[in-house]
mmCIF file of C-alpha atoms in Angstrom:
data_model
loop_
_atom_site.group_PDB
_atom_site.id
_atom_site.type_symbol
_atom_site.label_atom_id
_atom_site.label_comp_id
_atom_site.label_asym_id
_atom_site.label_seq_id
_atom_site.Cartn_x
_atom_site.Cartn_y
_atom_site.Cartn_z
ATOM 1 C CA MET A 1 -0.078 -0.137 0.028
ATOM 2 C CA ALA A 2 1.363 3.543 -0.963
ATOM 3 C CA ASP A 3 2.002 4.964 2.353
ATOM 4 C CA ALA A 4 0.170 8.053 1.055
ATOM 5 C CA ALA A 5 -2.732 6.399 2.368
ATOM 6 C CA VAL A 6 -1.812 7.117 5.152
ATOM 7 C CA GLY A 7 -2.340 10.789 5.462
ATOM 8 C CA GLU A 8 -5.737 9.927 3.679
ATOM 9 C CA ALA A 9 -6.997 7.164 6.702
ATOM 10 C CA ASP A 10 -6.438 9.902 9.425
ATOM 11 C CA ALA A 11 -8.748 12.173 7.814
ATOM 12 C CA ILE A 12 -11.756 9.726 7.845
ATOM 13 C CA LEU A 13 -10.936 8.551 11.056
ATOM 14 C CA ASP A 14 -11.054 12.237 12.229
ATOM 15 C CA ARG A 15 -13.896 13.073 10.373
ATOM 16 C CA ALA A 16 -15.854 9.815 11.850
ATOM 17 C CA ALA A 17 -15.029 11.112 14.953
ATOM 18 C CA ALA A 18 -15.848 14.653 14.457
ATOM 19 C CA TRP A 19 -19.482 14.466 13.400
ATOM 20 C CA ALA A 20 -20.579 11.613 15.857
ATOM 21 C CA ALA A 21 -19.053 14.367 18.331
ATOM 22 C CA ALA A 22 -21.762 16.655 17.050
ATOM 23 C CA GLY A 23 -24.392 14.112 17.602
ATOM 24 C CA ARG A 24 -24.568 13.203 14.081
ATOM 25 C CA GLY A 25 -25.386 9.629 12.468
ATOM 26 C CA VAL A 26 -22.290 8.178 11.329
ATOM 27 C CA ALA A 27 -21.494 5.062 8.809
ATOM 28 C CA LEU A 28 -18.321 3.617 7.881
ATOM 29 C CA ALA A 29 -17.712 1.866 3.998
ATOM 30 C CA THR A 30 -14.712 -0.002 3.826
ATOM 31 C CA VAL A 31 -13.742 -1.867 0.314
ATOM 32 C CA VAL A 32 -12.945 -5.119 1.794
ATOM 33 C CA LYS A 33 -11.955 -7.220 -1.457
ATOM 34 C CA THR A 34 -11.594 -6.186 -5.331
ATOM 35 C CA TRP A 35 -11.171 -7.871 -8.527
ATOM 36 C CA GLY A 36 -9.496 -7.395 -11.855
ATOM 37 C CA SER A 37 -8.711 -3.683 -11.855
ATOM 38 C CA SER A 38 -9.971 -1.177 -9.286
ATOM 39 C CA PRO A 39 -9.064 2.524 -8.793
ATOM 40 C CA ARG A 40 -9.237 1.889 -4.763
ATOM 41 C CA ALA A 41 -6.808 -0.127 -2.302
ATOM 42 C CA VAL A 42 -8.535 -2.955 -0.295
ATOM 43 C CA GLY A 43 -8.584 -0.975 2.835
ATOM 44 C CA SER A 44 -10.148 2.651 1.482
ATOM 45 C CA GLN A 45 -12.712 3.973 3.217
ATOM 46 C CA LEU A 46 -15.487 6.853 2.910
ATOM 47 C CA VAL A 47 -17.005 8.099 6.137
ATOM 48 C CA VAL A 48 -21.069 8.850 5.322
ATOM 49 C CA ASP A 49 -23.458 11.219 7.753
ATOM 50 C CA ASP A 50 -26.884 10.850 8.585
ATOM 51 C CA ALA A 51 -27.720 13.752 5.573
ATOM 52 C CA GLY A 52 -25.476 11.901 3.208
ATOM 53 C CA ALA A 53 -22.493 13.724 3.918
ATOM 54 C CA PHE A 54 -19.562 12.203 3.248
ATOM 55 C CA GLU A 55 -15.565 12.181 2.488
ATOM 56 C CA GLY A 56 -12.989 9.677 1.431
ATOM 57 C CA SER A 57 -13.948 7.647 -1.552
ATOM 58 C CA VAL A 58 -14.575 3.149 -2.200
ATOM 59 C CA SER A 59 -13.965 3.838 -6.101
ATOM 60 C CA GLY A 60 -12.573 6.808 -7.318
ATOM 61 C CA GLY A 61 -16.306 8.332 -8.211
ATOM 62 C CA CYS A 62 -18.464 5.266 -9.798
ATOM 63 C CA ILE A 63 -20.132 3.516 -6.957
ATOM 64 C CA GLU A 64 -20.149 6.328 -4.179
ATOM 65 C CA GLY A 65 -23.756 7.456 -4.648
ATOM 66 C CA ALA A 66 -24.841 4.073 -4.243
ATOM 67 C CA VAL A 67 -22.218 3.431 -1.345
ATOM 68 C CA VAL A 68 -23.578 6.215 0.536
ATOM 69 C CA MET A 69 -27.543 5.510 -0.257
ATOM 70 C CA GLU A 70 -26.928 2.236 1.374
ATOM 71 C CA ALA A 71 -24.765 4.163 4.264
ATOM 72 C CA ARG A 72 -27.644 5.973 5.432
ATOM 73 C CA ARG A 73 -29.676 2.983 5.225
ATOM 74 C CA THR A 74 -27.377 1.669 7.415
ATOM 75 C CA ILE A 75 -27.342 4.469 9.934
ATOM 76 C CA GLU A 76 -31.258 3.741 10.704
ATOM 77 C CA ASP A 77 -31.341 0.378 10.882
ATOM 78 C CA GLY A 78 -28.112 -0.102 12.860
ATOM 79 C CA GLU A 79 -27.395 -3.287 10.091
ATOM 80 C CA PRO A 80 -24.276 -3.712 8.475
ATOM 81 C CA ARG A 81 -24.127 -4.216 5.139
ATOM 82 C CA LEU A 82 -22.120 -5.815 2.206
ATOM 83 C CA LEU A 83 -22.035 -4.590 -0.897
ATOM 84 C CA ASP A 84 -21.217 -6.275 -4.586
ATOM 85 C CA PHE A 85 -20.404 -3.502 -7.537
ATOM 86 C CA GLY A 86 -19.597 -4.704 -10.857
ATOM 87 C CA VAL A 87 -17.603 -2.406 -13.043
ATOM 88 C CA SER A 88 -18.973 -3.060 -16.528
ATOM 89 C CA ASP A 89 -16.393 -2.158 -19.443
ATOM 90 C CA GLU A 90 -18.556 1.164 -20.686
ATOM 91 C CA GLU A 91 -18.571 2.247 -17.166
ATOM 92 C CA ALA A 92 -14.787 0.959 -16.627
ATOM 93 C CA TRP A 93 -13.774 3.019 -19.706
ATOM 94 C CA GLU A 94 -15.474 5.768 -17.544
ATOM 95 C CA VAL A 95 -14.093 5.542 -14.604
ATOM 96 C CA GLY A 96 -10.304 5.129 -16.514
ATOM 97 C CA LEU A 97 -10.127 1.249 -16.035
ATOM 98 C CA ALA A 98 -8.615 -0.433 -18.549
ATOM 99 C CA CYS A 99 -10.437 -3.581 -18.396
ATOM 100 C CA GLY A 100 -13.319 -3.480 -15.590
ATOM 101 C CA GLY A 101 -13.577 -5.251 -12.585
ATOM 102 C CA SER A 102 -15.555 -5.699 -9.454
ATOM 103 C CA ILE A 103 -15.353 -3.999 -5.451
ATOM 104 C CA GLU A 104 -17.306 -5.716 -2.850
ATOM 105 C CA VAL A 105 -17.603 -2.915 0.338
ATOM 106 C CA PHE A 106 -18.800 -3.768 3.861
ATOM 107 C CA VAL A 107 -21.219 -0.820 5.635
ATOM 108 C CA GLU A 108 -21.228 -0.524 9.555
ATOM 109 C CA LYS A 109 -22.950 1.676 11.531
ATOM 110 C CA LEU A 110 -20.168 3.715 14.337
ATOM 111 C CA ALA A 111 -22.108 3.215 17.451
ATOM 112 C CA MET B 1 -17.691 0.591 14.290
ATOM 113 C CA LYS B 2 -17.711 0.459 18.209
ATOM 114 C CA ALA B 3 -17.000 4.317 19.178
ATOM 115 C CA GLU B 4 -14.135 2.733 21.567
ATOM 116 C CA THR B 5 -12.605 1.138 18.419
ATOM 117 C CA LEU B 6 -12.577 4.466 16.804
ATOM 118 C CA ALA B 7 -11.076 5.998 19.696
ATOM 119 C CA ARG B 8 -8.291 3.798 19.939
ATOM 120 C CA LEU B 9 -7.362 3.758 16.342
ATOM 121 C CA ARG B 10 -7.146 7.209 16.236
ATOM 122 C CA ALA B 11 -5.252 7.310 19.457
ATOM 123 C CA ALA B 12 -2.440 4.982 18.321
ATOM 124 C CA ARG B 13 -1.872 6.591 15.154
ATOM 125 C CA GLY B 14 -1.336 9.890 17.095
ATOM 126 C CA GLU B 15 1.675 8.021 18.761
ATOM 127 C CA ARG B 16 2.849 6.309 15.950
ATOM 128 C CA ARG B 17 1.590 2.641 16.749
ATOM 129 C CA PRO B 18 0.426 0.098 14.801
ATOM 130 C CA VAL B 19 -2.674 -1.508 15.403
ATOM 131 C CA ALA B 20 -5.132 -3.334 13.176
ATOM 132 C CA ARG B 21 -8.646 -3.572 13.291
ATOM 133 C CA VAL B 22 -10.447 -6.737 13.073
ATOM 134 C CA ALA B 23 -14.408 -7.226 11.909
ATOM 135 C CA ALA B 24 -16.547 -10.033 10.790
ATOM 136 C CA LEU B 25 -18.371 -8.738 8.469
ATOM 137 C CA ASP B 26 -21.513 -9.853 9.913
ATOM 138 C CA GLY B 27 -21.243 -6.957 12.320
ATOM 139 C CA SER B 28 -20.668 -9.519 15.122
ATOM 140 C CA VAL B 29 -16.721 -9.238 15.957
ATOM 141 C CA ASP B 30 -15.294 -5.983 15.776
ATOM 142 C CA ALA B 31 -11.761 -5.839 17.947
ATOM 143 C CA VAL B 32 -8.564 -4.585 17.660
ATOM 144 C CA VAL B 33 -5.254 -5.492 17.238
ATOM 145 C CA GLU B 34 -2.096 -3.940 19.857
ATOM 146 C CA ASP B 35 0.732 -5.082 20.144
ATOM 147 C CA GLY B 36 -0.184 -8.666 18.384
ATOM 148 C CA GLU B 37 -2.736 -9.167 20.964
ATOM 149 C CA GLY B 38 -6.446 -8.835 20.973
ATOM 150 C CA PRO B 39 -9.864 -10.457 22.443
ATOM 151 C CA LEU B 40 -9.771 -12.515 19.552
ATOM 152 C CA PRO B 41 -9.304 -16.667 18.468
ATOM 153 C CA GLU B 42 -5.419 -16.763 17.898
ATOM 154 C CA PRO B 43 -5.674 -18.142 14.445
ATOM 155 C CA VAL B 44 -7.721 -14.542 14.043
ATOM 156 C CA LEU B 45 -4.363 -12.998 15.489
ATOM 157 C CA GLU B 46 -2.108 -14.515 13.626
ATOM 158 C CA VAL B 47 -3.468 -13.325 10.341
ATOM 159 C CA ALA B 48 -4.055 -9.807 12.246
ATOM 160 C CA ARG B 49 -0.054 -9.736 13.150
ATOM 161 C CA ALA B 50 0.516 -11.011 9.400
ATOM 162 C CA ALA B 51 -1.278 -8.368 8.266
ATOM 163 C CA LEU B 52 0.479 -5.717 10.102
ATOM 164 C CA LYS B 53 3.878 -7.411 9.181
ATOM 165 C CA GLN B 54 2.927 -7.728 4.933
ATOM 166 C CA ASN B 55 1.208 -3.965 5.752
ATOM 167 C CA ARG B 56 -1.716 -5.552 3.905
ATOM 168 C CA SER B 57 -5.740 -4.927 4.616
ATOM 169 C CA HIS B 58 -7.972 -8.118 2.952
ATOM 170 C CA ASP B 59 -10.821 -9.923 3.411
ATOM 171 C CA PHE B 60 -10.340 -14.115 4.996
ATOM 172 C CA GLU B 61 -12.126 -16.832 6.271
ATOM 173 C CA HIS B 62 -12.175 -17.974 9.724
ATOM 174 C CA GLU B 63 -15.020 -21.297 10.705
ATOM 175 C CA GLY B 64 -17.029 -20.729 8.350
ATOM 176 C CA GLY B 65 -17.446 -16.524 8.444
ATOM 177 C CA ARG B 66 -16.256 -13.905 6.405
ATOM 178 C CA TRP B 67 -13.414 -11.118 8.287
ATOM 179 C CA PHE B 68 -11.543 -8.752 7.335
ATOM 180 C CA VAL B 69 -8.760 -7.140 8.720
ATOM 181 C CA GLN B 70 -7.523 -3.604 8.607
ATOM 182 C CA VAL B 71 -3.966 -2.228 8.806
ATOM 183 C CA PHE B 72 -3.686 0.542 10.606
ATOM 184 C CA ASN B 73 0.396 0.848 10.549
ATOM 185 C CA PRO B 74 2.138 4.446 11.151
ATOM 186 C CA PRO B 75 4.094 6.192 7.854
ATOM 187 C CA LEU B 76 7.694 4.547 7.011
ATOM 188 C CA ARG B 77 10.320 6.962 8.276
ATOM 189 C CA LEU B 78 13.841 6.795 6.936
ATOM 190 C CA ILE B 79 16.530 8.578 8.814
ATOM 191 C CA VAL B 80 19.436 9.284 6.885
ATOM 192 C CA VAL B 81 22.965 10.182 8.588
ATOM 193 C CA GLY B 82 25.383 11.910 6.636
ATOM 194 C CA ALA B 83 24.529 14.305 4.273
ATOM 195 C CA VAL B 84 26.947 12.736 1.316
ATOM 196 C CA HIS B 85 26.528 12.505 -2.232
ATOM 197 C CA ILE B 86 24.787 9.460 -1.980
ATOM 198 C CA SER B 87 21.713 10.452 0.528
ATOM 199 C CA GLN B 88 21.000 12.973 -2.515
ATOM 200 C CA PRO B 89 19.580 9.983 -4.366
ATOM 201 C CA LEU B 90 18.616 7.887 -1.412
ATOM 202 C CA ILE B 91 16.479 10.982 -0.296
ATOM 203 C CA GLY B 92 14.460 11.395 -3.189
ATOM 204 C CA MET B 93 13.823 7.412 -3.784
ATOM 205 C CA ALA B 94 12.803 7.116 -0.672
ATOM 206 C CA ALA B 95 10.371 9.938 -0.808
ATOM 207 C CA ASN B 96 9.129 8.034 -3.588
ATOM 208 C CA LEU B 97 8.176 5.179 -2.300
ATOM 209 C CA GLY B 98 6.100 6.492 0.681
ATOM 210 C CA TYR B 99 8.985 7.366 3.510
ATOM 211 C CA ASP B 100 8.913 10.085 5.652
ATOM 212 C CA VAL B 101 12.710 11.162 5.567
ATOM 213 C CA THR B 102 14.624 13.156 7.979
ATOM 214 C CA LEU B 103 18.410 13.786 7.370
ATOM 215 C CA VAL B 104 20.497 13.982 10.019
ATOM 216 C CA ASP B 105 24.302 15.820 9.700
ATOM 217 C CA PRO B 106 25.537 18.173 13.152
ATOM 218 C CA ARG B 107 27.669 19.471 10.208
ATOM 219 C CA GLY B 108 26.392 22.485 9.303
ATOM 220 C CA ALA B 109 28.701 22.740 5.802
ATOM 221 C CA PHE B 110 26.991 19.432 4.383
ATOM 222 C CA ALA B 111 23.578 19.818 5.326
ATOM 223 C CA THR B 112 22.384 22.564 3.863
ATOM 224 C CA ALA B 113 19.273 23.423 2.373
ATOM 225 C CA ALA B 114 20.741 24.237 -0.672
ATOM 226 C CA ARG B 115 21.968 20.882 -1.071
ATOM 227 C CA PHE B 116 19.068 19.444 0.562
ATOM 228 C CA PRO B 117 16.185 21.402 -0.535
ATOM 229 C CA ASP B 118 12.841 19.024 0.022
ATOM 230 C CA VAL B 119 13.866 17.066 3.239
ATOM 231 C CA ALA B 120 13.455 17.868 6.639
ATOM 232 C CA ILE B 121 17.031 18.244 8.232
ATOM 233 C CA CYS B 122 18.114 17.890 12.021
ATOM 234 C CA ASP B 123 21.732 18.960 13.136
ATOM 235 C CA GLU B 124 21.911 17.384 16.092
ATOM 236 C CA TRP B 125 24.882 14.899 17.390
ATOM 237 C CA PRO B 126 22.968 11.785 15.716
ATOM 238 C CA ASP B 127 22.399 10.332 18.987
ATOM 239 C CA ASP B 128 20.482 12.494 20.027
ATOM 240 C CA ALA B 129 18.617 13.331 16.685
ATOM 241 C CA LEU B 130 17.726 9.606 16.941
ATOM 242 C CA GLU B 131 16.187 9.760 20.175
ATOM 243 C CA ALA B 132 14.309 13.213 20.181
ATOM 244 C CA LEU B 133 12.493 11.480 16.882
ATOM 245 C CA GLY B 134 11.804 7.803 17.958
ATOM 246 C CA VAL B 135 12.849 5.010 16.400
ATOM 247 C CA ASP B 136 9.851 2.367 15.864
ATOM 248 C CA GLY B 137 9.532 -0.996 14.089
ATOM 249 C CA ARG B 138 8.259 1.544 10.985
ATOM 250 C CA THR B 139 11.701 2.887 10.549
ATOM 251 C CA ALA B 140 14.706 2.704 9.318
ATOM 252 C CA VAL B 141 17.841 3.909 9.955
ATOM 253 C CA VAL B 142 21.271 4.883 7.071
ATOM 254 C CA THR B 143 24.305 5.819 8.358
ATOM 255 C CA LEU B 144 26.447 6.943 5.098
ATOM 256 C CA THR B 145 29.194 9.507 6.786
ATOM 257 C CA HIS B 146 32.018 7.360 7.203
ATOM 258 C CA ASP B 147 32.960 8.630 10.468
ATOM 259 C CA PRO B 148 32.711 6.737 13.040
ATOM 260 C CA LYS B 149 32.109 9.779 16.141
ATOM 261 C CA LEU B 150 28.987 9.923 13.730
ATOM 262 C CA ASP B 151 27.636 6.597 12.517
ATOM 263 C CA ASP B 152 28.610 5.016 16.027
ATOM 264 C CA PRO B 153 25.991 7.153 18.259
ATOM 265 C CA ALA B 154 23.374 6.503 15.339
ATOM 266 C CA LEU B 155 24.003 2.584 15.317
ATOM 267 C CA HIS B 156 24.367 2.718 19.175
ATOM 268 C CA VAL B 157 20.242 3.542 19.431
ATOM 269 C CA ALA B 158 19.121 2.008 16.154
ATOM 270 C CA LEU B 159 20.048 -1.298 17.478
ATOM 271 C CA ARG B 160 18.547 -0.514 20.846
ATOM 272 C CA SER B 161 15.213 0.354 19.319
ATOM 273 C CA GLU B 162 12.685 -2.089 16.431
ATOM 274 C CA ALA B 163 13.943 -0.275 13.505
ATOM 275 C CA PHE B 164 13.224 -2.612 11.019
ATOM 276 C CA TYR B 165 15.990 -1.734 8.402
ATOM 277 C CA VAL B 166 19.899 -0.721 9.885
ATOM 278 C CA GLY B 167 22.445 -0.325 7.405
ATOM 279 C CA ALA B 168 25.750 1.352 7.100
ATOM 280 C CA LEU B 169 27.537 2.122 4.505
ATOM 281 C CA GLY B 170 31.443 0.967 4.587
ATOM 282 C CA SER B 171 33.896 -1.455 3.142
ATOM 283 C CA ARG B 172 34.265 -5.114 4.974
ATOM 284 C CA ARG B 173 37.110 -4.035 6.296
ATOM 285 C CA THR B 174 35.483 -0.889 7.594
ATOM 286 C CA HIS B 175 32.946 -2.533 9.213
ATOM 287 C CA ALA B 176 34.780 -4.998 10.645
ATOM 288 C CA LYS B 177 36.399 -2.449 12.646
ATOM 289 C CA ARG B 178 32.731 -0.972 13.317
ATOM 290 C CA VAL B 179 31.900 -4.445 14.609
ATOM 291 C CA GLU B 180 34.859 -3.999 17.384
ATOM 292 C CA ARG B 181 33.877 -1.268 18.617
ATOM 293 C CA LEU B 182 30.042 -1.613 19.163
ATOM 294 C CA VAL B 183 31.611 -5.255 20.873
ATOM 295 C CA GLU B 184 33.611 -2.800 23.330
ATOM 296 C CA ALA B 185 30.183 -0.301 23.613
ATOM 297 C CA GLY B 186 28.692 -3.641 24.714
ATOM 298 C CA PHE B 187 26.724 -4.752 22.370
ATOM 299 C CA ASP B 188 26.023 -8.552 21.557
ATOM 300 C CA GLU B 189 26.348 -10.662 18.383
ATOM 301 C CA ALA B 190 22.759 -10.466 17.408
ATOM 302 C CA ALA B 191 22.333 -7.177 17.868
ATOM 303 C CA ILE B 192 25.544 -6.142 15.792
ATOM 304 C CA GLY B 193 24.515 -8.964 13.039
ATOM 305 C CA ARG B 194 21.113 -6.372 12.142
ATOM 306 C CA ILE B 195 23.961 -3.882 10.784
ATOM 307 C CA ARG B 196 23.091 -4.326 6.772
ATOM 308 C CA ALA B 197 27.185 -4.018 5.838
ATOM 309 C CA PRO B 198 28.191 -3.428 3.761
ATOM 310 C CA ILE B 199 25.082 -1.639 2.906
ATOM 311 C CA GLY B 200 22.405 -2.301 0.379
ATOM 312 C CA LEU B 201 21.880 -5.081 -2.244
ATOM 313 C CA ASP B 202 24.704 -6.618 -4.144
ATOM 314 C CA LEU B 203 23.438 -4.695 -7.541
ATOM 315 C CA GLY B 204 27.007 -4.375 -8.724
ATOM 316 C CA GLY B 205 26.696 -0.505 -9.719
ATOM 317 C CA ARG B 206 29.167 2.222 -7.569
ATOM 318 C CA ALA B 207 27.798 5.229 -8.824
ATOM 319 C CA PRO B 208 26.296 7.226 -5.895
ATOM 320 C CA ALA B 209 22.603 6.665 -7.352
ATOM 321 C CA GLU B 210 23.095 3.116 -7.706
ATOM 322 C CA ILE B 211 24.291 2.325 -4.183
ATOM 323 C CA ALA B 212 20.956 4.285 -3.253
ATOM 324 C CA LEU B 213 18.995 2.173 -5.521
ATOM 325 C CA ALA B 214 20.838 -0.856 -3.763
ATOM 326 C CA ILE B 215 19.896 0.256 -0.409
ATOM 327 C CA ALA B 216 16.438 1.458 -1.094
ATOM 328 C CA ALA B 217 15.766 -2.264 -2.625
ATOM 329 C CA GLN B 218 17.223 -3.542 0.737
ATOM 330 C CA MET B 219 14.833 -1.364 2.776
ATOM 331 C CA THR B 220 12.035 -3.012 0.932
ATOM 332 C CA GLU B 221 13.271 -6.590 0.917
ATOM 333 C CA ALA B 222 13.800 -6.344 5.012
ATOM 334 C CA LEU B 223 9.875 -4.295 5.095
ATOM 335 C CA TYR B 224 8.513 -7.305 3.690
ATOM 336 C CA ARG B 225 10.316 -10.862 3.769
#
């Protein structure tokens, strides 16, 4: 893992703590597995609040919207979710990937 | 994630302590592994320890369930003792490899911002500098001055630390004399054996950048193997 990712991990954890301290509902989404080429490494994280604000990235842009939506559900019902995203060749091309890939994302509430 | 887990991860990051977070992906387990220990079954702890060593977060199976270990290692750090010709390419390579680099040289004429514009420079005596920086298991120490007055104090601190890599420039003959001095200073064979000397993988090159490459390659090997 490039250590450029280290500073980013700190920023996500800090943001999660700050939002929780402000009384907001918070969920963390983490890339737990990738197949094929994928723009973000395993361990990349996204923090989401109950209003849909988010920071970080799990894919470089193509699935963040869907992850934020599921994360808000998790904040509401407290249930963790394991999400699978296949990136089609066409989408892959648009996000700058040569050959597609898929990503699995674990979503959990900060409780 | 429990609020307590988040608090422990953040505290560890702030103090440069390596930690791993382990979760069962059904949400039933959420634990922190630190110093190789945590409230988890031994096989899971083994996975977490290896993940920290490899600096690699990954999913795994345990007793039919899917789990995930996320590594939170402090940034890699390289302390270069000696603002010499090899230091210049080594600093650049290490920065590209993700290291925070500090250059230590109390000789003001050597460690100038003009010669070394892109690195933190410390002009303390090397042992004081290393003590102040705090050498840990994510730190590499490389001594390049050729001067025992500067290299040896740095090595004393490095050999008492958990540095994952300790390298000292100098020929076999130079190193043999260095070993004699370290024995006199009370270091045992195991401690002295940690020093990579002659420094660097044997790539055959002799130009400063080639030696820097050999050192950077050996540091990378030490980190993962």
